[in-house]
Amino acid sequence: MAAERGHWGSRLGFILAAGGSAVGLGNIWGFPYKTGENGGGLFVLVYLACVALIGLPIMMAEIFIGKTTQTSPVGAFRAMSRPGSAWMGVGWLGVVAAFIILSFYSVIAGWSLHYVWISITTTFSDMTPGEIGGIFGQVVTNPALCSFWHVLFMVLTISIVVAGVKAGLETWSRILMPALFILLLVLLVYAMVKGNFAQGLKFLFVPNPDNFKWSSVPEAMGLAFFSLSLGMGALITYGSYLRTDEDLVSASITVSLLDTSVALLAGIILFPIIFAADGNPAGGPGLVFTTIPIAFAEIPGGVVLAPLFFLLLTFTALTSSISLLEVATAYFIDERGWTRTKATLVTGGAVMAIGIPSAISGGSRLFGAGMQTLTDPLYRGEGKDWFNALVDLSFNLMLPIGGLGIALFVAWRVDDAVREAGFSAGSKLGRLYWGWLWLLRYLVPVAIVVVLFNALGIFELLFGGGNV
Ligand code: TRP
């Protein structure tokens, strides 16, 4: 056992760090492209409902577990049930998910780093939109390039985590989160002045059934989990560095609001710019990487703002990736008694290695086309390469299953008195307890099970309708 566990320096430190974990590629890369693909306003509405009714209660449950047990997920489930309990599996799933998610997350962050570089060294305004859009394809199919930036991003992540809870995680979140907000505000003013603001807002906020499919609902939920950093113990781990008398209720509400506002802000910034440049909102995962440089090339001022935008994207990815690495690192510190340095270097090194197949997916026979053919039956003819298979696995299965485990555990297994005391400690909002418990007991599990069944194609199997 490590002699002295780290703690946050202050409540604000925790909020910035947890907010930093939540705000990330999910908000600025994921939210706009999924909103674009699913038709806009109606998807946003479902997303907001998922955040408020499913995400927020789970966030409170995660922070509750961490704060109460003062240890990382595997040990936390043991402490609240008994040694050898099957509930510890939920903690294990989280540690495994940390490796998997970070391995592809770092690849996307690596693209972003590369785009900082190319938007400084390339004059987009000299190129046609087709040429600019083509850059993304060239980047993702270049194995050496993607591996290089992925490894560099992991080095950055490791160098922050190795410094520990206060000196590393908290200090960097304190620097990067305000920087992010300033950059967002600059871009917001820019979008208001130069973008097609009215059309952008209409797309985002007027519910419109076009392009909204049944599958948009599970997608919105998966995105909410991912964006709020739920379902794999990241917030159990962060909560374990809170003092036991801290108010988890208002902290969770603040972090969720922060996360949701950044996602909405990203949409409010991106869509007006995309529409002003006649871009396609349904451009898929490449949306940010193709449309933004095209838009910035056509709009004056883009020379400065394009690198700034990708810098921002990289910053937010960094405050999230440190929380993913911290889950794996904390496991080895708390459960195996490793030093922080050893734990960080070993887990970070492992993620670097596991990420290589994702980094080379776009340009590799084995992990790209080969893997696509292999997974064809699984995805009904739309096989996924290694990278996309892992994205899918974590969004659609690991995080919802983890979230379900956490909700069921806290709602049905944990001792009533412990749960109520932990929830209300230090909080003026303790009376929300019964509402929280009700959501966690009934609505949250039912909703997640429905979504999981959907993801696994069980409804199609039972009721037909799909082309299985
Ligand atoms: N929430 C981050 C984002 O939106 C990603 C992330 C960090 C995450 N930690 C996590 C996702 C834990 C799931 C679980 O980009």
CSV table of C-alpha atoms and ligand atoms in Angstrom, one decimal:
chain,number,residue,atom,x,y,z
A,1,MET,CA,0.0,0.0,0.0
A,2,ALA,CA,1.2,3.5,-0.8
A,3,ALA,CA,2.0,5.4,2.3
A,4,GLU,CA,0.2,8.6,1.5
A,5,ARG,CA,-2.5,9.0,-1.0
A,6,GLY,CA,-2.8,12.2,-2.9
A,7,HIS,CA,-5.6,14.7,-2.5
A,8,TRP,CA,-6.9,17.7,-4.4
A,9,GLY,CA,-5.6,21.0,-3.1
A,10,SER,CA,-9.1,22.5,-3.0
A,11,ARG,CA,-12.7,22.0,-4.1
A,12,LEU,CA,-12.1,24.1,-7.1
A,13,GLY,CA,-9.1,22.0,-8.0
A,14,PHE,CA,-11.4,18.9,-8.1
A,15,ILE,CA,-14.0,20.6,-10.2
A,16,LEU,CA,-11.4,21.8,-12.7
A,17,ALA,CA,-9.8,18.4,-12.8
A,18,ALA,CA,-13.1,16.5,-13.1
A,19,GLY,CA,-14.3,19.1,-15.6
A,20,GLY,CA,-11.1,18.7,-17.5
A,21,SER,CA,-11.7,15.0,-17.6
A,22,ALA,CA,-15.2,15.4,-18.9
A,23,VAL,CA,-14.5,18.2,-21.4
A,24,GLY,CA,-12.5,16.7,-24.2
A,25,LEU,CA,-12.6,15.2,-27.7
A,26,GLY,CA,-16.1,13.9,-26.9
A,27,ASN,CA,-17.4,17.5,-26.7
A,28,ILE,CA,-15.5,19.2,-29.5
A,29,TRP,CA,-14.9,16.3,-31.9
A,30,GLY,CA,-17.7,13.9,-31.0
A,31,PHE,CA,-20.7,16.1,-30.1
A,32,PRO,CA,-20.7,18.2,-33.3
A,33,TYR,CA,-20.1,15.3,-35.7
A,34,LYS,CA,-22.7,13.0,-34.0
A,35,THR,CA,-25.2,15.9,-33.9
A,36,GLY,CA,-24.5,16.6,-37.6
A,37,GLU,CA,-25.0,13.0,-38.6
A,38,ASN,CA,-28.2,12.7,-36.6
A,39,GLY,CA,-29.9,15.7,-37.9
A,40,GLY,CA,-29.4,18.4,-35.2
A,41,GLY,CA,-32.0,19.7,-32.8
A,42,LEU,CA,-33.8,16.5,-31.9
A,43,PHE,CA,-30.6,14.6,-31.2
A,44,VAL,CA,-29.4,17.5,-29.0
A,45,LEU,CA,-32.6,17.3,-27.0
A,46,VAL,CA,-32.2,13.5,-26.4
A,47,TYR,CA,-28.6,14.1,-25.5
A,48,LEU,CA,-29.5,16.7,-22.9
A,49,ALA,CA,-32.1,14.3,-21.5
A,50,CYS,CA,-29.5,11.5,-21.2
A,51,VAL,CA,-27.1,13.9,-19.5
A,52,ALA,CA,-29.6,15.0,-16.9
A,53,LEU,CA,-31.5,11.8,-16.2
A,54,ILE,CA,-28.9,9.1,-16.7
A,55,GLY,CA,-25.5,10.7,-16.7
A,56,LEU,CA,-25.8,13.0,-13.7
A,57,PRO,CA,-27.1,10.3,-11.3
A,58,ILE,CA,-24.3,8.0,-12.4
A,59,MET,CA,-21.7,10.7,-12.0
A,60,MET,CA,-23.0,11.2,-8.4
A,61,ALA,CA,-22.8,7.5,-7.9
A,62,GLU,CA,-19.2,7.3,-9.1
A,63,ILE,CA,-18.0,10.2,-7.0
A,64,PHE,CA,-19.8,8.7,-4.1
A,65,ILE,CA,-18.0,5.4,-4.4
A,66,GLY,CA,-14.6,7.1,-4.7
A,67,LYS,CA,-15.1,9.6,-2.0
A,68,THR,CA,-16.5,7.0,0.5
A,69,THR,CA,-13.8,4.4,-0.1
A,70,GLN,CA,-10.8,6.7,-0.8
A,71,THR,CA,-9.4,4.2,-3.2
A,72,SER,CA,-9.4,3.3,-6.9
A,73,PRO,CA,-12.2,1.3,-8.6
A,74,VAL,CA,-11.2,-2.4,-8.0
A,75,GLY,CA,-10.4,-1.8,-4.3
A,76,ALA,CA,-13.4,0.5,-4.0
A,77,PHE,CA,-15.9,-2.3,-5.0
A,78,ARG,CA,-14.1,-4.7,-2.6
A,79,ALA,CA,-14.3,-2.2,0.2
A,80,MET,CA,-18.0,-1.6,-0.3
A,81,SER,CA,-19.0,-5.3,-0.8
A,82,ARG,CA,-16.5,-8.0,0.3
A,83,PRO,CA,-13.1,-9.4,-0.9
A,84,GLY,CA,-13.6,-11.6,-3.9
A,85,SER,CA,-17.1,-10.2,-4.6
A,86,ALA,CA,-18.3,-10.3,-8.2
A,87,TRP,CA,-18.9,-6.6,-8.0
A,88,MET,CA,-15.1,-6.1,-8.3
A,89,GLY,CA,-15.6,-7.1,-11.9
A,90,VAL,CA,-17.0,-3.7,-12.5
A,91,GLY,CA,-13.8,-2.2,-11.2
A,92,TRP,CA,-11.8,-4.5,-13.4
A,93,LEU,CA,-13.8,-3.6,-16.4
A,94,GLY,CA,-12.9,0.0,-15.7
A,95,VAL,CA,-9.2,-0.7,-15.6
A,96,VAL,CA,-9.4,-2.6,-18.9
A,97,ALA,CA,-11.5,0.1,-20.5
A,98,ALA,CA,-9.0,2.7,-19.5
A,99,PHE,CA,-6.3,1.0,-21.5
A,100,ILE,CA,-8.6,0.5,-24.5
A,101,ILE,CA,-10.2,4.0,-24.6
A,102,LEU,CA,-6.9,5.8,-24.1
A,103,SER,CA,-5.3,3.7,-26.8
A,104,PHE,CA,-7.6,5.2,-29.5
A,105,TYR,CA,-8.2,8.5,-27.8
A,106,SER,CA,-4.5,9.3,-28.0
A,107,VAL,CA,-4.6,8.6,-31.7
A,108,ILE,CA,-7.3,11.2,-32.3
A,109,ALA,CA,-5.5,13.6,-30.1
A,110,GLY,CA,-2.4,12.8,-32.2
A,111,TRP,CA,-4.3,13.9,-35.4
A,112,SER,CA,-5.2,17.1,-33.6
A,113,LEU,CA,-1.5,17.7,-32.7
A,114,HIS,CA,-0.6,17.1,-36.3
A,115,TYR,CA,-3.3,19.6,-37.4
A,116,VAL,CA,-1.7,22.2,-35.2
A,117,TRP,CA,1.5,21.6,-37.1
A,118,ILE,CA,0.0,21.6,-40.6
A,119,SER,CA,-2.2,24.5,-40.0
A,120,ILE,CA,0.9,26.6,-39.2
A,121,THR,CA,2.9,25.3,-42.1
A,122,THR,CA,0.2,25.1,-44.8
A,123,THR,CA,-1.6,28.1,-46.3
A,124,PHE,CA,-5.1,26.6,-46.6
A,125,SER,CA,-6.3,29.7,-48.5
A,126,ASP,CA,-4.1,28.7,-51.4
A,127,MET,CA,-5.9,25.3,-51.7
A,128,THR,CA,-9.2,24.2,-53.0
A,129,PRO,CA,-11.7,22.8,-50.5
A,130,GLY,CA,-11.2,19.4,-52.1
A,131,GLU,CA,-7.5,19.5,-51.5
A,132,ILE,CA,-7.9,20.6,-47.9
A,133,GLY,CA,-10.5,17.9,-47.3
A,134,GLY,CA,-8.1,15.4,-48.8
A,135,ILE,CA,-5.5,16.1,-46.1
A,136,PHE,CA,-7.5,14.2,-43.5
A,137,GLY,CA,-7.4,11.0,-45.7
A,138,GLN,CA,-3.7,11.3,-46.2
A,139,VAL,CA,-3.1,11.8,-42.5
A,140,VAL,CA,-5.2,8.8,-41.3
A,141,THR,CA,-3.7,6.5,-43.9
A,142,ASN,CA,-0.1,7.3,-43.0
A,143,PRO,CA,0.9,4.8,-40.3
A,144,ALA,CA,4.3,6.4,-39.4
A,145,LEU,CA,2.8,9.8,-39.1
A,146,CYS,CA,-0.2,8.7,-36.9
A,147,SER,CA,2.1,6.6,-34.7
A,148,PHE,CA,4.5,9.4,-34.2
A,149,TRP,CA,1.9,11.9,-33.0
A,150,HIS,CA,0.2,9.2,-30.9
A,151,VAL,CA,3.4,8.4,-29.1
A,152,LEU,CA,4.2,12.1,-28.6
A,153,PHE,CA,0.7,12.7,-27.1
A,154,MET,CA,1.2,9.8,-24.8
A,155,VAL,CA,4.6,11.2,-23.7
A,156,LEU,CA,2.8,14.5,-22.8
A,157,THR,CA,0.1,12.5,-20.9
A,158,ILE,CA,2.6,10.4,-19.0
A,159,SER,CA,4.7,13.5,-18.0
A,160,ILE,CA,1.7,15.1,-16.4
A,161,VAL,CA,0.4,11.9,-14.6
A,162,VAL,CA,3.8,11.0,-13.3
A,163,ALA,CA,3.8,14.3,-11.3
A,164,GLY,CA,0.9,13.1,-9.2
A,165,VAL,CA,-2.5,14.3,-8.2
A,166,LYS,CA,-1.9,17.8,-7.0
A,167,ALA,CA,1.3,18.8,-8.9
A,168,GLY,CA,0.3,17.0,-12.1
A,169,LEU,CA,-3.4,16.5,-12.6
A,170,GLU,CA,-4.6,19.6,-10.7
A,171,THR,CA,-2.0,22.0,-11.7
A,172,TRP,CA,-2.3,21.3,-15.4
A,173,SER,CA,-6.1,21.3,-15.3
A,174,ARG,CA,-5.9,24.7,-13.6
A,175,ILE,CA,-3.8,26.0,-16.5
A,176,LEU,CA,-5.4,24.3,-19.4
A,177,MET,CA,-9.1,24.7,-18.5
A,178,PRO,CA,-9.1,28.5,-18.4
A,179,ALA,CA,-7.0,28.6,-21.5
A,180,LEU,CA,-9.7,26.5,-23.2
A,181,PHE,CA,-12.4,28.9,-22.1
A,182,ILE,CA,-10.6,31.9,-23.4
A,183,LEU,CA,-10.0,30.2,-26.8
A,184,LEU,CA,-13.6,29.1,-26.9
A,185,LEU,CA,-14.8,32.7,-26.3
A,186,VAL,CA,-12.5,34.1,-29.0
A,187,LEU,CA,-13.9,31.5,-31.4
A,188,LEU,CA,-17.5,32.2,-30.3
A,189,VAL,CA,-17.2,35.9,-31.1
A,190,TYR,CA,-15.6,34.9,-34.4
A,191,ALA,CA,-18.5,32.6,-35.3
A,192,MET,CA,-21.0,35.2,-34.4
A,193,VAL,CA,-19.4,37.8,-36.5
A,194,LYS,CA,-18.3,35.8,-39.5
A,195,GLY,CA,-20.3,32.6,-39.4
A,196,ASN,CA,-23.9,31.9,-40.5
A,197,PHE,CA,-25.1,32.2,-36.9
A,198,ALA,CA,-28.8,32.0,-37.4
A,199,GLN,CA,-28.7,28.9,-39.5
A,200,GLY,CA,-26.2,27.2,-37.1
A,201,LEU,CA,-28.5,27.9,-34.1
A,202,LYS,CA,-31.5,26.7,-36.0
A,203,PHE,CA,-29.8,23.5,-36.9
A,204,LEU,CA,-28.8,22.9,-33.2
A,205,PHE,CA,-31.8,23.9,-31.4
A,206,VAL,CA,-34.9,23.4,-33.6
A,207,PRO,CA,-36.0,19.8,-33.3
A,208,ASN,CA,-36.1,18.3,-36.7
A,209,PRO,CA,-36.8,14.6,-37.4
A,210,ASP,CA,-34.8,14.5,-40.6
A,211,ASN,CA,-31.9,12.2,-40.2
A,212,PHE,CA,-33.0,11.2,-36.7
A,213,LYS,CA,-33.2,7.4,-36.5
A,214,TRP,CA,-34.0,5.0,-33.7
A,215,SER,CA,-30.3,4.3,-33.4
A,216,SER,CA,-29.8,8.0,-32.6
A,217,VAL,CA,-31.0,7.3,-29.1
A,218,PRO,CA,-28.4,4.8,-28.1
A,219,GLU,CA,-25.8,7.0,-29.8
A,220,ALA,CA,-26.9,10.0,-27.8
A,221,MET,CA,-26.6,8.0,-24.6
A,222,GLY,CA,-23.2,6.5,-25.5
A,223,LEU,CA,-22.0,10.0,-26.3
A,224,ALA,CA,-23.3,11.3,-22.9
A,225,PHE,CA,-21.4,8.6,-21.1
A,226,PHE,CA,-18.2,9.2,-23.0
A,227,SER,CA,-18.4,13.0,-22.7
A,228,LEU,CA,-19.1,12.9,-19.0
A,229,SER,CA,-16.3,10.4,-18.4
A,230,LEU,CA,-18.7,7.8,-17.0
A,231,GLY,CA,-18.8,4.1,-16.8
A,232,MET,CA,-15.2,3.1,-16.2
A,233,GLY,CA,-14.3,4.5,-12.8
A,234,ALA,CA,-12.5,7.7,-13.9
A,235,LEU,CA,-14.7,9.6,-11.6
A,236,ILE,CA,-14.4,6.9,-8.9
A,237,THR,CA,-10.7,7.5,-9.0
A,238,TYR,CA,-11.0,11.3,-9.1
A,239,GLY,CA,-13.6,11.1,-6.3
A,240,SER,CA,-11.1,9.1,-4.2
A,241,TYR,CA,-8.9,12.1,-4.0
A,242,LEU,CA,-11.7,14.2,-2.4
A,243,ARG,CA,-11.9,14.6,1.3
A,244,THR,CA,-14.9,12.7,2.7
A,245,ASP,CA,-16.8,15.8,3.8
A,246,GLU,CA,-16.8,17.5,0.3
A,247,ASP,CA,-20.1,18.2,-1.3
A,248,LEU,CA,-20.5,15.7,-4.2
A,249,VAL,CA,-23.9,16.8,-5.2
A,250,SER,CA,-23.1,20.4,-6.2
A,251,ALA,CA,-19.7,19.3,-7.6
A,252,SER,CA,-21.4,16.8,-9.9
A,253,ILE,CA,-24.0,19.3,-11.1
A,254,THR,CA,-21.2,21.8,-11.8
A,255,VAL,CA,-19.1,19.4,-13.7
A,256,SER,CA,-22.1,18.2,-15.8
A,257,LEU,CA,-23.1,21.8,-16.6
A,258,LEU,CA,-19.5,22.6,-17.5
A,259,ASP,CA,-19.3,19.6,-19.8
A,260,THR,CA,-22.7,20.3,-21.5
A,261,SER,CA,-22.0,23.9,-22.0
A,262,VAL,CA,-18.7,23.2,-23.7
A,263,ALA,CA,-20.4,20.7,-26.0
A,264,LEU,CA,-23.1,23.1,-26.9
A,265,LEU,CA,-20.6,25.9,-27.3
A,266,ALA,CA,-18.6,23.7,-29.7
A,267,GLY,CA,-21.7,23.2,-31.7
A,268,ILE,CA,-22.6,26.9,-31.6
A,269,ILE,CA,-19.1,27.8,-32.8
A,270,LEU,CA,-18.8,25.0,-35.4
A,271,PHE,CA,-22.1,24.9,-37.2
A,272,PRO,CA,-22.3,28.6,-38.2
A,273,ILE,CA,-18.7,28.4,-39.5
A,274,ILE,CA,-19.6,25.2,-41.4
A,275,PHE,CA,-22.8,26.7,-42.9
A,276,ALA,CA,-21.0,29.9,-43.8
A,277,ALA,CA,-18.5,27.8,-45.9
A,278,ASP,CA,-21.3,25.7,-47.4
A,279,GLY,CA,-19.9,22.6,-45.6
A,280,ASN,CA,-21.9,19.5,-44.9
A,281,PRO,CA,-22.9,19.1,-41.2
A,282,ALA,CA,-23.1,15.3,-41.6
A,283,GLY,CA,-19.4,14.9,-42.5
A,284,GLY,CA,-18.7,12.1,-40.0
A,285,PRO,CA,-15.7,11.7,-37.7
A,286,GLY,CA,-13.6,13.8,-40.0
A,287,LEU,CA,-16.0,16.8,-39.6
A,288,VAL,CA,-13.7,18.8,-37.3
A,289,PHE,CA,-10.6,17.9,-39.3
A,290,THR,CA,-11.9,18.6,-42.8
A,291,THR,CA,-14.6,21.2,-42.5
A,292,ILE,CA,-12.8,23.5,-40.0
A,293,PRO,CA,-9.7,24.0,-42.1
A,294,ILE,CA,-11.9,24.5,-45.2
A,295,ALA,CA,-14.0,27.0,-43.4
A,296,PHE,CA,-11.0,28.8,-41.9
A,297,ALA,CA,-9.5,29.0,-45.4
A,298,GLU,CA,-12.5,30.8,-46.8
A,299,ILE,CA,-13.0,33.1,-43.9
A,300,PRO,CA,-10.5,35.9,-43.2
A,301,GLY,CA,-8.5,35.4,-40.0
A,302,GLY,CA,-8.4,31.7,-40.4
A,303,VAL,CA,-4.6,31.7,-40.6
A,304,VAL,CA,-4.4,32.4,-36.9
A,305,LEU,CA,-7.5,30.7,-35.8
A,306,ALA,CA,-7.0,27.3,-37.4
A,307,PRO,CA,-3.9,26.5,-35.3
A,308,LEU,CA,-5.5,28.0,-32.3
A,309,PHE,CA,-8.5,25.7,-32.7
A,310,PHE,CA,-6.5,22.6,-33.0
A,311,LEU,CA,-4.4,23.7,-30.0
A,312,LEU,CA,-7.6,24.0,-28.1
A,313,LEU,CA,-8.6,20.5,-29.2
A,314,THR,CA,-5.3,19.1,-28.1
A,315,PHE,CA,-5.5,20.8,-24.7
A,316,THR,CA,-8.9,19.5,-23.9
A,317,ALA,CA,-7.8,16.0,-25.0
A,318,LEU,CA,-4.9,16.2,-22.6
A,319,THR,CA,-6.9,17.0,-19.5
A,320,SER,CA,-9.1,14.0,-20.4
A,321,SER,CA,-6.3,11.6,-21.3
A,322,ILE,CA,-4.6,12.2,-17.9
A,323,SER,CA,-7.8,11.0,-16.2
A,324,LEU,CA,-7.9,7.9,-18.3
A,325,LEU,CA,-4.3,7.1,-17.6
A,326,GLU,CA,-4.9,7.9,-13.9
A,327,VAL,CA,-7.4,5.0,-13.6
A,328,ALA,CA,-4.9,2.4,-14.7
A,329,THR,CA,-2.1,4.1,-12.7
A,330,ALA,CA,-4.1,4.3,-9.5
A,331,TYR,CA,-4.9,0.7,-9.7
A,332,PHE,CA,-1.2,-0.3,-9.7
A,333,ILE,CA,-0.4,2.2,-6.9
A,334,ASP,CA,-3.4,1.3,-4.6
A,335,GLU,CA,-3.6,-2.5,-5.3
A,336,ARG,CA,-0.1,-3.5,-6.1
A,337,GLY,CA,1.8,-1.0,-4.0
A,338,TRP,CA,3.8,0.3,-7.0
A,339,THR,CA,5.4,3.8,-6.9
A,340,ARG,CA,3.6,6.4,-9.0
A,341,THR,CA,6.6,6.7,-11.3
A,342,LYS,CA,6.7,3.0,-12.0
A,343,ALA,CA,2.9,2.7,-12.4
A,344,THR,CA,2.7,5.6,-14.8
A,345,LEU,CA,5.6,4.5,-16.9
A,346,VAL,CA,4.4,0.9,-17.2
A,347,THR,CA,0.8,1.7,-17.9
A,348,GLY,CA,1.6,4.6,-20.2
A,349,GLY,CA,4.1,2.5,-22.1
A,350,ALA,CA,1.5,-0.2,-22.4
A,351,VAL,CA,-1.1,2.2,-23.8
A,352,MET,CA,1.5,3.5,-26.2
A,353,ALA,CA,2.0,0.0,-27.5
A,354,ILE,CA,-1.7,-1.0,-27.6
A,355,GLY,CA,-2.4,2.2,-29.5
A,356,ILE,CA,-0.1,1.4,-32.4
A,357,PRO,CA,-2.7,-0.9,-34.1
A,358,SER,CA,-5.2,2.0,-33.9
A,359,ALA,CA,-2.7,4.5,-35.2
A,360,ILE,CA,-1.9,2.3,-38.2
A,361,SER,CA,-5.5,1.1,-38.8
A,362,GLY,CA,-6.1,3.5,-41.6
A,363,GLY,CA,-3.0,2.4,-43.5
A,364,SER,CA,-2.6,-1.2,-42.6
A,365,ARG,CA,-3.8,-4.3,-44.4
A,366,LEU,CA,-4.0,-6.3,-41.2
A,367,PHE,CA,-5.6,-3.9,-38.8
A,368,GLY,CA,-7.5,-2.0,-41.6
A,369,ALA,CA,-9.0,-3.9,-44.5
A,370,GLY,CA,-8.3,-7.3,-42.9
A,371,MET,CA,-10.0,-6.4,-39.7
A,372,GLN,CA,-12.9,-5.0,-41.7
A,373,THR,CA,-13.5,-8.2,-43.5
A,374,LEU,CA,-13.2,-10.1,-40.3
A,375,THR,CA,-15.8,-8.0,-38.5
A,376,ASP,CA,-18.2,-7.9,-41.4
A,377,PRO,CA,-20.6,-10.5,-40.0
A,378,LEU,CA,-20.6,-8.8,-36.6
A,379,TYR,CA,-21.6,-5.5,-38.1
A,380,ARG,CA,-23.8,-6.8,-40.8
A,381,GLY,CA,-21.6,-6.1,-43.8
A,382,GLU,CA,-20.2,-2.9,-42.5
A,383,GLY,CA,-17.0,-4.2,-40.9
A,384,LYS,CA,-14.8,-1.9,-38.8
A,385,ASP,CA,-11.1,-1.5,-38.7
A,386,TRP,CA,-9.3,-2.0,-35.5
A,387,PHE,CA,-9.6,1.7,-34.5
A,388,ASN,CA,-13.3,1.9,-35.2
A,389,ALA,CA,-14.0,-1.5,-33.6
A,390,LEU,CA,-12.5,-0.3,-30.3
A,391,VAL,CA,-14.4,3.0,-30.5
A,392,ASP,CA,-17.6,1.1,-31.0
A,393,LEU,CA,-16.8,-1.5,-28.3
A,394,SER,CA,-16.2,1.2,-25.7
A,395,PHE,CA,-19.1,3.6,-26.6
A,396,ASN,CA,-21.7,0.9,-27.1
A,397,LEU,CA,-20.8,-1.8,-24.7
A,398,MET,CA,-18.1,-1.1,-22.1
A,399,LEU,CA,-19.2,2.3,-20.8
A,400,PRO,CA,-22.9,1.4,-20.7
A,401,ILE,CA,-22.2,-1.9,-19.0
A,402,GLY,CA,-19.8,-0.2,-16.5
A,403,GLY,CA,-22.4,2.5,-15.9
A,404,LEU,CA,-25.1,-0.1,-15.3
A,405,GLY,CA,-22.9,-2.0,-12.8
A,406,ILE,CA,-22.1,1.2,-10.9
A,407,ALA,CA,-25.8,2.2,-10.8
A,408,LEU,CA,-27.0,-1.2,-9.7
A,409,PHE,CA,-24.3,-1.5,-7.1
A,410,VAL,CA,-24.9,1.9,-5.5
A,411,ALA,CA,-28.7,1.7,-5.7
A,412,TRP,CA,-29.2,-1.9,-4.6
A,413,ARG,CA,-26.1,-3.2,-2.9
A,414,VAL,CA,-24.6,-0.4,-0.8
A,415,ASP,CA,-25.8,0.0,2.7
A,416,ASP,CA,-28.7,2.6,3.0
A,417,ALA,CA,-27.1,4.6,5.8
A,418,VAL,CA,-23.7,4.8,4.2
A,419,ARG,CA,-25.3,5.8,0.9
A,420,GLU,CA,-27.4,8.6,2.4
A,421,ALA,CA,-24.7,9.9,4.6
A,422,GLY,CA,-22.1,9.9,1.8
A,423,PHE,CA,-24.5,11.6,-0.6
A,424,SER,CA,-25.5,14.4,1.8
A,425,ALA,CA,-22.2,15.0,3.5
A,426,GLY,CA,-21.3,18.7,3.2
A,427,SER,CA,-24.1,19.4,0.9
A,428,LYS,CA,-27.0,21.8,1.1
A,429,LEU,CA,-28.7,19.7,-1.6
A,430,GLY,CA,-29.1,16.6,0.5
A,431,ARG,CA,-32.8,16.5,-0.1
A,432,LEU,CA,-32.2,15.5,-3.7
A,433,TYR,CA,-31.3,12.1,-2.2
A,434,TRP,CA,-34.6,10.4,-2.9
A,435,GLY,CA,-34.8,11.6,-6.4
A,436,TRP,CA,-31.3,10.5,-7.1
A,437,LEU,CA,-31.9,7.0,-5.6
A,438,TRP,CA,-35.1,6.6,-7.6
A,439,LEU,CA,-33.4,7.4,-10.9
A,440,LEU,CA,-30.5,5.1,-10.0
A,441,ARG,CA,-32.8,2.3,-9.0
A,442,TYR,CA,-35.3,2.3,-11.9
A,443,LEU,CA,-34.9,4.7,-14.8
A,444,VAL,CA,-31.1,4.4,-15.2
A,445,PRO,CA,-30.9,0.6,-15.3
A,446,VAL,CA,-34.0,0.2,-17.5
A,447,ALA,CA,-32.7,2.8,-20.0
A,448,ILE,CA,-29.3,1.3,-20.2
A,449,VAL,CA,-30.6,-2.2,-20.6
A,450,VAL,CA,-32.9,-1.0,-23.5
A,451,VAL,CA,-29.9,0.7,-25.1
A,452,LEU,CA,-27.7,-2.4,-24.6
A,453,PHE,CA,-30.3,-4.7,-26.2
A,454,ASN,CA,-30.5,-2.3,-29.1
A,455,ALA,CA,-26.7,-2.2,-29.5
A,456,LEU,CA,-26.5,-6.0,-29.4
A,457,GLY,CA,-29.3,-6.2,-32.0
A,458,ILE,CA,-31.5,-8.2,-29.7
A,459,PHE,CA,-34.6,-6.3,-30.7
A,460,GLU,CA,-34.0,-7.0,-34.3
A,461,LEU,CA,-33.6,-10.6,-33.5
A,462,LEU,CA,-36.8,-10.8,-31.5
A,463,PHE,CA,-39.0,-8.5,-33.6
A,464,GLY,CA,-37.4,-8.7,-37.0
A,465,GLY,CA,-37.2,-5.6,-39.1
A,466,GLY,CA,-33.4,-5.6,-39.4
A,467,ASN,CA,-31.7,-7.2,-42.4
A,468,VAL,CA,-29.9,-9.8,-40.2
B,1,TRP,N1,-14.8,12.7,-21.4
B,1,TRP,C1,-13.7,12.8,-22.2
B,1,TRP,C2,-14.2,13.4,-23.5
B,1,TRP,O1,-15.3,13.9,-23.7
B,1,TRP,C3,-13.0,11.4,-22.5
B,1,TRP,C4,-12.8,10.7,-21.2
B,1,TRP,C5,-12.0,11.0,-20.2
B,1,TRP,C6,-13.5,9.5,-20.8
B,1,TRP,N2,-12.1,10.0,-19.2
B,1,TRP,C7,-13.0,9.2,-19.6
B,1,TRP,C8,-14.5,8.8,-21.4
B,1,TRP,C9,-13.5,8.1,-18.9
B,1,TRP,C10,-15.0,7.7,-20.8
B,1,TRP,C11,-14.5,7.3,-19.5
B,1,TRP,O2,-13.4,13.5,-24.5
